[in-house]
């Protein structure tokens, strides 16, 4: 049994070798690349931060790996962040505690760099287990978006390389919530898997169902990785007046189409992500996640809920037995996804909706808003 350093830094492998030529009989074990401190989910769910493995590193100096490079915006509003404040100790580990100079309340702490590296690799490896070895990405933390506001943001941007920015205000640092980081990575998964755009035009004008499916996919892969159907609970705990339900969105829902549509992609997507979560509950993530990767790869450029449902059922028929496909079809039909139209009948009970610009309305309606 021989232990040797691996080609990439901070790792080693143990091999069982035998025979006069010293041939490798079996690779017994590979150690973690490095260790550090991070929350497994968020400060809300975890009693404290944990010691975690920081895998796939390719640098001995900073948090740069095979699949992600982490940078620190240090309070900048720029869309390009270049600083790297987290450095390893003499053993190559990142035991940076979220206190003192690295308190996440600051906009230049190094702790959230480690948090982001851990979160990205966690969801990357989960998606890889489902069949997609997603491409390299960069992520910036401590990105100040609307400072002194309760509404921070996080964004995903395609490009070369694709980039994620995780926002912070004086009230919350979103990099502490793996839900948020993993949601943005879910956009990366959708982007490199599906050729579907963000919106399309029909005879009535622009429709954003494809965007809603994109948002639903981002929520789904975040929730599936963490094994939790609720998104953004830590954020909600900081702002209970704004988010009284205790989360941003939940995939454990009974929303239907079109009754639950509001014209905003994140909210409209919950109908689709709720369907995905039902399928996951039925057959487990081990079957659902790779199945959905295959489904996304077969989405056409212009996608609606009925089209997406048809593709899902067609691909499911190739992977699942007939009784299970019938159950999945029942989930879709109950939610109205198989024949969802853009409009609903106006009733005396009324309906809440999203208006994109008063200029689109008749004058009598403008006077009412």
mmCIF file of C-alpha atoms in Angstrom:
data_model
loop_
_atom_site.group_PDB
_atom_site.id
_atom_site.type_symbol
_atom_site.label_atom_id
_atom_site.label_comp_id
_atom_site.label_asym_id
_atom_site.label_seq_id
_atom_site.Cartn_x
_atom_site.Cartn_y
_atom_site.Cartn_z
ATOM 1 C CA UNK A 1 0.000 0.000 0.000
ATOM 2 C CA UNK A 2 1.594 3.251 -1.180
ATOM 3 C CA UNK A 3 0.500 6.850 -0.480
ATOM 4 C CA UNK A 4 1.746 9.555 -2.840
ATOM 5 C CA UNK A 5 0.898 13.202 -3.593
ATOM 6 C CA UNK A 6 -1.483 13.735 -6.496
ATOM 7 C CA UNK A 7 -0.787 15.986 -9.456
ATOM 8 C CA UNK A 8 -3.129 18.680 -8.185
ATOM 9 C CA UNK A 9 -2.114 20.487 -4.979
ATOM 10 C CA UNK A 10 -3.233 19.582 -1.493
ATOM 11 C CA UNK A 11 -4.244 16.035 -2.302
ATOM 12 C CA UNK A 12 -2.902 12.561 -1.955
ATOM 13 C CA UNK A 13 -3.990 9.087 -2.994
ATOM 14 C CA UNK A 14 -3.409 5.639 -1.522
ATOM 15 C CA UNK A 15 -2.859 2.748 -3.939
ATOM 16 C CA UNK A 16 -2.595 -0.995 -3.510
ATOM 17 C CA UNK A 17 0.272 -2.138 -5.730
ATOM 18 C CA UNK A 18 1.634 -5.608 -6.348
ATOM 19 C CA UNK A 19 3.889 -7.765 -8.457
ATOM 20 C CA UNK A 20 7.518 -7.234 -9.480
ATOM 21 C CA UNK A 21 6.573 -4.264 -11.673
ATOM 22 C CA UNK A 22 4.619 -2.548 -8.916
ATOM 23 C CA UNK A 23 1.387 -2.488 -10.901
ATOM 24 C CA UNK A 24 -1.585 -0.664 -9.397
ATOM 25 C CA UNK A 25 -4.087 -3.253 -8.264
ATOM 26 C CA UNK A 26 -6.626 -0.889 -6.729
ATOM 27 C CA UNK A 27 -6.796 2.823 -5.817
ATOM 28 C CA UNK A 28 -7.763 2.570 -2.172
ATOM 29 C CA UNK A 29 -8.481 6.145 -1.172
ATOM 30 C CA UNK A 30 -7.996 9.776 -2.035
ATOM 31 C CA UNK A 31 -7.836 12.314 0.739
ATOM 32 C CA UNK A 32 -9.748 15.586 0.651
ATOM 33 C CA UNK A 33 -7.946 18.445 -1.035
ATOM 34 C CA UNK A 34 -8.183 20.726 1.984
ATOM 35 C CA UNK A 35 -10.498 21.506 4.859
ATOM 36 C CA UNK A 36 -12.198 24.635 6.086
ATOM 37 C CA UNK A 37 -15.203 26.062 7.907
ATOM 38 C CA UNK A 38 -18.614 26.571 6.279
ATOM 39 C CA UNK A 39 -22.306 26.253 7.027
ATOM 40 C CA UNK A 40 -23.798 23.054 5.620
ATOM 41 C CA UNK A 41 -26.984 24.954 4.805
ATOM 42 C CA UNK A 42 -27.250 28.353 6.535
ATOM 43 C CA UNK A 43 -26.954 29.951 9.988
ATOM 44 C CA UNK A 44 -30.692 29.332 10.397
ATOM 45 C CA UNK A 45 -30.495 25.550 9.918
ATOM 46 C CA UNK A 46 -27.095 24.829 11.437
ATOM 47 C CA UNK A 47 -26.222 25.273 15.099
ATOM 48 C CA UNK A 48 -22.827 26.512 13.986
ATOM 49 C CA UNK A 49 -20.444 26.210 11.074
ATOM 50 C CA UNK A 50 -18.821 22.837 10.383
ATOM 51 C CA UNK A 51 -15.513 21.483 9.228
ATOM 52 C CA UNK A 52 -15.954 20.657 5.557
ATOM 53 C CA UNK A 53 -13.874 19.221 2.731
ATOM 54 C CA UNK A 54 -12.795 21.690 0.058
ATOM 55 C CA UNK A 55 -12.422 19.458 -2.970
ATOM 56 C CA UNK A 56 -11.019 19.858 -6.474
ATOM 57 C CA UNK A 57 -8.520 22.631 -5.656
ATOM 58 C CA UNK A 58 -5.931 23.445 -8.300
ATOM 59 C CA UNK A 59 -4.218 26.277 -6.400
ATOM 60 C CA UNK A 60 -2.179 26.257 -3.215
ATOM 61 C CA UNK A 61 -2.669 30.014 -2.731
ATOM 62 C CA UNK A 62 -6.388 30.758 -3.147
ATOM 63 C CA UNK A 63 -9.777 29.170 -3.607
ATOM 64 C CA UNK A 64 -9.402 28.219 -7.247
ATOM 65 C CA UNK A 65 -10.424 24.753 -8.334
ATOM 66 C CA UNK A 66 -11.322 22.643 -11.330
ATOM 67 C CA UNK A 67 -14.905 23.877 -11.305
ATOM 68 C CA UNK A 68 -14.950 27.270 -9.592
ATOM 69 C CA UNK A 69 -12.877 30.316 -8.759
ATOM 70 C CA UNK A 70 -14.025 32.448 -5.817
ATOM 71 C CA UNK A 71 -13.370 36.181 -5.685
ATOM 72 C CA UNK A 72 -14.251 38.891 -3.181
ATOM 73 C CA UNK A 73 -16.008 42.052 -4.344
ATOM 74 C CA UNK A 74 -15.203 43.703 -0.978
ATOM 75 C CA UNK A 75 -18.266 45.923 -1.159
ATOM 76 C CA UNK A 76 -17.926 46.818 -4.814
ATOM 77 C CA UNK A 77 -20.971 47.268 -7.024
ATOM 78 C CA UNK A 78 -18.885 46.350 -10.063
ATOM 79 C CA UNK A 79 -19.868 43.324 -12.093
ATOM 80 C CA UNK A 80 -16.210 42.278 -12.149
ATOM 81 C CA UNK A 81 -14.615 41.247 -8.845
ATOM 82 C CA UNK A 82 -10.946 40.267 -8.684
ATOM 83 C CA UNK A 83 -9.771 40.244 -5.054
ATOM 84 C CA UNK A 84 -9.083 36.995 -3.200
ATOM 85 C CA UNK A 85 -8.812 37.504 0.547
ATOM 86 C CA UNK A 86 -9.074 33.910 1.790
ATOM 87 C CA UNK A 87 -5.627 32.323 2.125
ATOM 88 C CA UNK A 88 -4.722 28.892 3.492
ATOM 89 C CA UNK A 89 -2.806 28.214 6.680
ATOM 90 C CA UNK A 90 0.553 26.441 6.679
ATOM 91 C CA UNK A 91 -1.188 23.082 6.222
ATOM 92 C CA UNK A 92 -3.156 24.289 3.213
ATOM 93 C CA UNK A 93 -6.479 24.484 5.084
ATOM 94 C CA UNK A 94 -9.014 27.327 5.319
ATOM 95 C CA UNK A 95 -10.054 27.365 8.967
ATOM 96 C CA UNK A 96 -11.469 30.898 8.762
ATOM 97 C CA UNK A 97 -14.076 31.550 11.451
ATOM 98 C CA UNK A 98 -16.969 33.991 10.879
ATOM 99 C CA UNK A 99 -15.873 36.317 13.669
ATOM 100 C CA UNK A 100 -13.781 39.449 14.114
ATOM 101 C CA UNK A 101 -12.264 40.623 10.850
ATOM 102 C CA UNK A 102 -14.109 37.805 9.079
ATOM 103 C CA UNK A 103 -17.558 38.547 10.465
ATOM 104 C CA UNK A 104 -19.946 38.144 7.493
ATOM 105 C CA UNK A 105 -21.624 41.401 8.525
ATOM 106 C CA UNK A 106 -18.557 43.092 7.038
ATOM 107 C CA UNK A 107 -18.352 43.540 3.295
ATOM 108 C CA UNK A 108 -14.779 42.293 3.003
ATOM 109 C CA UNK A 109 -14.714 39.141 5.123
ATOM 110 C CA UNK A 110 -12.947 36.033 3.850
ATOM 111 C CA UNK A 111 -15.290 33.513 5.506
ATOM 112 C CA UNK A 112 -17.911 33.721 2.748
ATOM 113 C CA UNK A 113 -15.269 32.921 0.132
ATOM 114 C CA UNK A 114 -14.880 29.527 1.787
ATOM 115 C CA UNK A 115 -18.660 29.216 2.075
ATOM 116 C CA UNK A 116 -19.092 29.893 -1.641
ATOM 117 C CA UNK A 117 -16.361 27.444 -2.644
ATOM 118 C CA UNK A 118 -17.938 24.715 -0.527
ATOM 119 C CA UNK A 119 -21.465 25.409 -1.821
ATOM 120 C CA UNK A 120 -20.521 25.456 -5.509
ATOM 121 C CA UNK A 121 -18.570 22.208 -5.279
ATOM 122 C CA UNK A 122 -21.381 20.564 -3.317
ATOM 123 C CA UNK A 123 -23.991 21.255 -5.976
ATOM 124 C CA UNK A 124 -21.506 20.572 -8.782
ATOM 125 C CA UNK A 125 -20.804 17.110 -7.383
ATOM 126 C CA UNK A 126 -24.528 16.447 -6.848
ATOM 127 C CA UNK A 127 -25.286 17.365 -10.456
ATOM 128 C CA UNK A 128 -22.268 15.326 -11.623
ATOM 129 C CA UNK A 129 -23.724 12.311 -9.805
ATOM 130 C CA UNK A 130 -26.830 12.901 -11.933
ATOM 131 C CA UNK A 131 -24.834 12.807 -15.155
ATOM 132 C CA UNK A 132 -23.731 16.403 -15.866
ATOM 133 C CA UNK A 133 -20.120 17.411 -15.258
ATOM 134 C CA UNK A 134 -20.889 21.128 -15.403
ATOM 135 C CA UNK A 135 -18.300 23.548 -16.728
ATOM 136 C CA UNK A 136 -16.054 25.964 -14.830
ATOM 137 C CA UNK A 137 -17.627 29.046 -13.272
ATOM 138 C CA UNK A 138 -16.536 32.075 -11.244
ATOM 139 C CA UNK A 139 -18.354 33.466 -8.212
ATOM 140 C CA UNK A 140 -17.968 36.806 -6.450
ATOM 141 C CA UNK A 141 -19.056 37.311 -2.849
ATOM 142 C CA UNK A 142 -19.552 40.476 -0.764
ATOM 143 C CA UNK A 143 -21.121 42.140 -3.773
ATOM 144 C CA UNK A 144 -22.932 45.258 -2.535
ATOM 145 C CA UNK A 145 -26.258 45.541 -4.277
ATOM 146 C CA UNK A 146 -28.572 48.365 -3.133
ATOM 147 C CA UNK A 147 -26.668 49.082 0.060
ATOM 148 C CA UNK A 148 -28.739 50.038 3.104
ATOM 149 C CA UNK A 149 -31.666 48.111 1.676
ATOM 150 C CA UNK A 150 -33.473 44.970 2.854
ATOM 151 C CA UNK A 151 -33.432 43.720 -0.740
ATOM 152 C CA UNK A 152 -30.043 42.278 -1.707
ATOM 153 C CA UNK A 153 -29.780 40.295 -4.891
ATOM 154 C CA UNK A 154 -27.793 37.525 -6.524
ATOM 155 C CA UNK A 155 -27.290 37.126 -10.240
ATOM 156 C CA UNK A 156 -26.060 34.605 -12.777
ATOM 157 C CA UNK A 157 -24.503 35.786 -15.988
ATOM 158 C CA UNK A 158 -23.458 33.635 -18.903
ATOM 159 C CA UNK A 159 -20.229 34.452 -20.660
ATOM 160 C CA UNK A 160 -16.701 33.215 -20.766
ATOM 161 C CA UNK A 161 -16.479 32.216 -18.023
ATOM 162 C CA UNK A 162 -20.015 32.243 -16.612
ATOM 163 C CA UNK A 163 -20.244 34.301 -13.418
ATOM 164 C CA UNK A 164 -22.316 34.400 -10.238
ATOM 165 C CA UNK A 165 -22.446 37.442 -7.953
ATOM 166 C CA UNK A 166 -23.829 37.108 -4.416
ATOM 167 C CA UNK A 167 -25.153 40.320 -2.910
ATOM 168 C CA UNK A 168 -24.967 41.822 0.529
ATOM 169 C CA UNK A 169 -26.585 44.717 2.350
ATOM 170 C CA UNK A 170 -26.100 46.015 5.853
ATOM 171 C CA UNK A 171 -28.883 43.620 6.926
ATOM 172 C CA UNK A 172 -27.919 40.318 5.331
ATOM 173 C CA UNK A 173 -25.158 38.600 3.374
ATOM 174 C CA UNK A 174 -26.761 36.165 0.953
ATOM 175 C CA UNK A 175 -23.520 34.173 0.687
ATOM 176 C CA UNK A 176 -24.389 32.606 4.053
ATOM 177 C CA UNK A 177 -27.356 30.827 2.473
ATOM 178 C CA UNK A 178 -26.459 27.863 0.299
ATOM 179 C CA UNK A 179 -29.977 28.018 -1.178
ATOM 180 C CA UNK A 180 -29.090 31.294 -2.862
ATOM 181 C CA UNK A 181 -25.680 30.196 -4.154
ATOM 182 C CA UNK A 182 -27.055 26.893 -5.401
ATOM 183 C CA UNK A 183 -30.069 28.569 -7.017
ATOM 184 C CA UNK A 184 -27.746 30.702 -9.128
ATOM 185 C CA UNK A 185 -25.741 27.587 -10.017
ATOM 186 C CA UNK A 186 -29.023 26.008 -11.094
ATOM 187 C CA UNK A 187 -29.243 28.713 -13.768
ATOM 188 C CA UNK A 188 -25.814 27.529 -14.925
ATOM 189 C CA UNK A 189 -27.138 23.976 -15.170
ATOM 190 C CA UNK A 190 -30.118 25.142 -17.237
ATOM 191 C CA UNK A 191 -27.964 27.360 -19.433
ATOM 192 C CA UNK A 192 -25.517 24.647 -20.472
ATOM 193 C CA UNK A 193 -28.161 21.925 -20.756
ATOM 194 C CA UNK A 194 -31.080 23.576 -22.527
ATOM 195 C CA UNK A 195 -31.305 25.657 -25.685
ATOM 196 C CA UNK A 196 -34.463 27.357 -24.430
ATOM 197 C CA UNK A 197 -34.391 31.152 -24.312
ATOM 198 C CA UNK A 198 -35.621 33.496 -21.592
ATOM 199 C CA UNK A 199 -38.785 34.655 -23.346
ATOM 200 C CA UNK A 200 -40.626 34.385 -26.647
ATOM 201 C CA UNK A 201 -43.397 36.121 -28.554
ATOM 202 C CA UNK A 202 -46.831 34.793 -29.359
ATOM 203 C CA UNK A 203 -49.868 36.427 -30.944
ATOM 204 C CA UNK A 204 -50.523 38.422 -27.772
ATOM 205 C CA UNK A 205 -47.002 39.701 -27.202
ATOM 206 C CA UNK A 206 -44.062 38.636 -25.007
ATOM 207 C CA UNK A 207 -44.431 35.600 -22.763
ATOM 208 C CA UNK A 208 -41.977 34.595 -20.058
ATOM 209 C CA UNK A 209 -42.884 30.960 -19.395
ATOM 210 C CA UNK A 210 -39.421 29.809 -20.489
ATOM 211 C CA UNK A 211 -37.926 32.193 -17.911
ATOM 212 C CA UNK A 212 -40.264 30.743 -15.290
ATOM 213 C CA UNK A 213 -39.084 27.217 -16.153
ATOM 214 C CA UNK A 214 -35.489 28.450 -15.870
ATOM 215 C CA UNK A 215 -36.183 29.852 -12.388
ATOM 216 C CA UNK A 216 -37.990 26.667 -11.416
ATOM 217 C CA UNK A 217 -34.995 24.609 -12.515
ATOM 218 C CA UNK A 218 -32.665 26.778 -10.435
ATOM 219 C CA UNK A 219 -34.885 26.284 -7.379
ATOM 220 C CA UNK A 220 -35.238 22.572 -8.006
ATOM 221 C CA UNK A 221 -31.542 21.690 -8.210
ATOM 222 C CA UNK A 222 -30.782 23.818 -5.152
ATOM 223 C CA UNK A 223 -33.535 22.133 -3.149
ATOM 224 C CA UNK A 224 -32.680 18.677 -4.438
ATOM 225 C CA UNK A 225 -29.027 19.085 -3.466
ATOM 226 C CA UNK A 226 -29.983 20.178 0.058
ATOM 227 C CA UNK A 227 -32.930 17.781 0.378
ATOM 228 C CA UNK A 228 -35.227 20.622 1.449
ATOM 229 C CA UNK A 229 -38.203 21.967 -0.571
ATOM 230 C CA UNK A 230 -38.051 25.487 0.876
ATOM 231 C CA UNK A 231 -35.940 28.251 -0.662
ATOM 232 C CA UNK A 232 -34.493 31.201 1.225
ATOM 233 C CA UNK A 233 -35.457 30.455 4.829
ATOM 234 C CA UNK A 234 -32.446 32.299 6.270
ATOM 235 C CA UNK A 235 -33.268 35.376 4.233
ATOM 236 C CA UNK A 236 -36.874 35.138 5.430
ATOM 237 C CA UNK A 237 -35.763 34.862 9.060
ATOM 238 C CA UNK A 238 -33.971 38.210 8.748
ATOM 239 C CA UNK A 239 -36.998 39.913 7.150
ATOM 240 C CA UNK A 240 -40.156 38.385 8.682
ATOM 241 C CA UNK A 241 -42.252 41.443 7.840
ATOM 242 C CA UNK A 242 -41.426 41.085 4.154
ATOM 243 C CA UNK A 243 -41.362 37.269 4.052
ATOM 244 C CA UNK A 244 -43.898 36.155 6.675
ATOM 245 C CA UNK A 245 -44.189 32.592 5.350
ATOM 246 C CA UNK A 246 -40.652 31.830 6.508
ATOM 247 C CA UNK A 247 -39.233 31.301 3.012
ATOM 248 C CA UNK A 248 -38.963 32.920 -0.406
ATOM 249 C CA UNK A 249 -40.620 30.000 -2.176
ATOM 250 C CA UNK A 250 -41.538 26.415 -1.443
ATOM 251 C CA UNK A 251 -41.584 23.497 -3.863
ATOM 252 C CA UNK A 252 -43.930 21.594 -1.558
ATOM 253 C CA UNK A 253 -47.024 23.291 -2.947
ATOM 254 C CA UNK A 254 -50.289 22.681 -4.785
ATOM 255 C CA UNK A 255 -50.089 25.590 -7.225
ATOM 256 C CA UNK A 256 -51.893 25.198 -10.540
ATOM 257 C CA UNK A 257 -51.716 26.726 -13.978
ATOM 258 C CA UNK A 258 -52.985 29.269 -14.888
ATOM 259 C CA UNK A 259 -54.706 30.136 -11.583
ATOM 260 C CA UNK A 260 -51.405 30.513 -9.697
ATOM 261 C CA UNK A 261 -49.609 32.571 -12.348
ATOM 262 C CA UNK A 262 -48.738 36.181 -11.568
ATOM 263 C CA UNK A 263 -46.593 37.260 -14.499
ATOM 264 C CA UNK A 264 -43.324 37.166 -12.527
ATOM 265 C CA UNK A 265 -40.891 34.405 -13.467
ATOM 266 C CA UNK A 266 -39.771 33.332 -9.982
ATOM 267 C CA UNK A 267 -43.358 33.017 -8.729
ATOM 268 C CA UNK A 268 -44.741 31.459 -11.909
ATOM 269 C CA UNK A 269 -41.923 28.917 -11.883
ATOM 270 C CA UNK A 270 -43.118 27.458 -8.580
ATOM 271 C CA UNK A 271 -45.911 25.644 -10.429
ATOM 272 C CA UNK A 272 -43.276 23.786 -12.467
ATOM 273 C CA UNK A 273 -40.821 23.266 -9.601
ATOM 274 C CA UNK A 274 -43.689 21.955 -7.488
ATOM 275 C CA UNK A 275 -44.342 19.369 -10.200
ATOM 276 C CA UNK A 276 -40.639 18.418 -10.227
ATOM 277 C CA UNK A 277 -40.654 18.039 -6.444
ATOM 278 C CA UNK A 278 -43.697 15.736 -6.644
ATOM 279 C CA UNK A 279 -41.807 13.552 -9.090
ATOM 280 C CA UNK A 280 -38.774 13.575 -6.787
ATOM 281 C CA UNK A 281 -40.949 12.512 -3.864
ATOM 282 C CA UNK A 282 -42.320 9.663 -5.974
ATOM 283 C CA UNK A 283 -39.133 8.178 -7.448
ATOM 284 C CA UNK A 284 -36.272 9.849 -5.528
ATOM 285 C CA UNK A 285 -33.635 12.313 -6.665
ATOM 286 C CA UNK A 286 -31.420 9.536 -8.010
ATOM 287 C CA UNK A 287 -33.911 9.020 -10.848
ATOM 288 C CA UNK A 288 -35.519 12.460 -11.059
ATOM 289 C CA UNK A 289 -32.391 14.584 -11.361
ATOM 290 C CA UNK A 290 -30.805 12.709 -14.292
ATOM 291 C CA UNK A 291 -34.217 12.364 -15.935
ATOM 292 C CA UNK A 292 -34.749 16.116 -15.792
ATOM 293 C CA UNK A 293 -31.286 16.766 -17.235
ATOM 294 C CA UNK A 294 -32.341 14.640 -20.194
ATOM 295 C CA UNK A 295 -35.693 16.454 -20.406
ATOM 296 C CA UNK A 296 -34.040 19.899 -20.497
ATOM 297 C CA UNK A 297 -31.709 18.774 -23.272
ATOM 298 C CA UNK A 298 -34.798 18.055 -25.385
ATOM 299 C CA UNK A 299 -36.642 21.328 -24.755
ATOM 300 C CA UNK A 300 -37.203 23.272 -27.994
ATOM 301 C CA UNK A 301 -36.002 26.852 -28.319
ATOM 302 C CA UNK A 302 -39.467 28.160 -27.514
ATOM 303 C CA UNK A 303 -41.005 26.364 -24.550
ATOM 304 C CA UNK A 304 -44.351 26.643 -22.792
ATOM 305 C CA UNK A 305 -45.687 24.654 -19.848
ATOM 306 C CA UNK A 306 -47.653 22.263 -22.126
ATOM 307 C CA UNK A 307 -44.615 21.758 -24.375
ATOM 308 C CA UNK A 308 -42.320 21.187 -21.390
ATOM 309 C CA UNK A 309 -44.832 18.722 -19.942
ATOM 310 C CA UNK A 310 -45.063 16.794 -23.195
ATOM 311 C CA UNK A 311 -41.261 16.554 -23.414
ATOM 312 C CA UNK A 312 -41.054 15.447 -19.779
ATOM 313 C CA UNK A 313 -43.595 12.675 -20.270
ATOM 314 C CA UNK A 314 -41.970 11.491 -23.514
ATOM 315 C CA UNK A 315 -38.526 11.236 -21.905
ATOM 316 C CA UNK A 316 -39.984 9.723 -18.729
ATOM 317 C CA UNK A 317 -41.563 6.965 -20.818
ATOM 318 C CA UNK A 318 -38.048 5.938 -21.874
ATOM 319 C CA UNK A 319 -36.736 5.786 -18.313
ATOM 320 C CA UNK A 320 -39.644 4.717 -16.102
ATOM 321 C CA UNK A 321 -42.235 1.957 -16.109
ATOM 322 C CA UNK A 322 -45.723 2.682 -17.436
ATOM 323 C CA UNK A 323 -47.534 2.879 -14.045
ATOM 324 C CA UNK A 324 -44.992 5.425 -12.779
ATOM 325 C CA UNK A 325 -45.312 7.517 -15.947
ATOM 326 C CA UNK A 326 -49.090 7.487 -15.442
ATOM 327 C CA UNK A 327 -48.605 8.866 -11.940
ATOM 328 C CA UNK A 328 -46.301 11.581 -13.245
ATOM 329 C CA UNK A 329 -48.863 12.436 -15.917
ATOM 330 C CA UNK A 330 -51.467 12.726 -13.176
ATOM 331 C CA UNK A 331 -49.282 15.223 -11.297
ATOM 332 C CA UNK A 332 -49.011 17.382 -14.417
ATOM 333 C CA UNK A 333 -52.719 17.202 -15.212
ATOM 334 C CA UNK A 334 -53.731 18.079 -11.655
ATOM 335 C CA UNK A 335 -51.571 21.197 -11.894
ATOM 336 C CA UNK A 336 -52.974 22.061 -15.323
ATOM 337 C CA UNK A 337 -49.521 22.020 -16.872
ATOM 338 C CA UNK A 338 -50.567 19.894 -19.840
ATOM 339 C CA UNK A 339 -52.948 22.497 -21.294
ATOM 340 C CA UNK A 340 -52.123 25.729 -19.478
ATOM 341 C CA UNK A 341 -53.193 28.895 -21.281
ATOM 342 C CA UNK A 342 -51.923 32.407 -20.638
ATOM 343 C CA UNK A 343 -55.284 33.799 -19.527
ATOM 344 C CA UNK A 344 -57.870 32.966 -16.891
ATOM 345 C CA UNK A 345 -61.542 33.725 -16.604
ATOM 346 C CA UNK A 346 -62.173 36.850 -14.553
ATOM 347 C CA UNK A 347 -64.514 36.054 -11.654
ATOM 348 C CA UNK A 348 -66.154 37.989 -8.859
ATOM 349 C CA UNK A 349 -63.483 36.755 -6.471
ATOM 350 C CA UNK A 350 -60.801 38.544 -8.461
ATOM 351 C CA UNK A 351 -57.225 37.564 -9.188
ATOM 352 C CA UNK A 352 -53.878 39.045 -8.231
ATOM 353 C CA UNK A 353 -51.600 39.658 -11.184
ATOM 354 C CA UNK A 354 -48.437 41.415 -12.253
ATOM 355 C CA UNK A 355 -48.749 44.471 -14.529
ATOM 356 C CA UNK A 356 -45.636 45.216 -16.557
ATOM 357 C CA UNK A 357 -46.085 48.915 -17.248
ATOM 358 C CA UNK A 358 -49.219 51.058 -16.862
ATOM 359 C CA UNK A 359 -48.857 52.183 -20.476
ATOM 360 C CA UNK A 360 -50.176 48.789 -21.539
ATOM 361 C CA UNK A 361 -53.508 49.370 -19.786
ATOM 362 C CA UNK A 362 -56.686 51.183 -20.892
ATOM 363 C CA UNK A 363 -57.071 54.635 -19.370
ATOM 364 C CA UNK A 364 -59.877 53.594 -17.022
ATOM 365 C CA UNK A 365 -57.612 50.944 -15.484
ATOM 366 C CA UNK A 366 -54.717 53.384 -15.180
ATOM 367 C CA UNK A 367 -56.966 55.640 -13.142
ATOM 368 C CA UNK A 368 -57.697 52.764 -10.753
ATOM 369 C CA UNK A 369 -54.027 51.941 -9.994
#
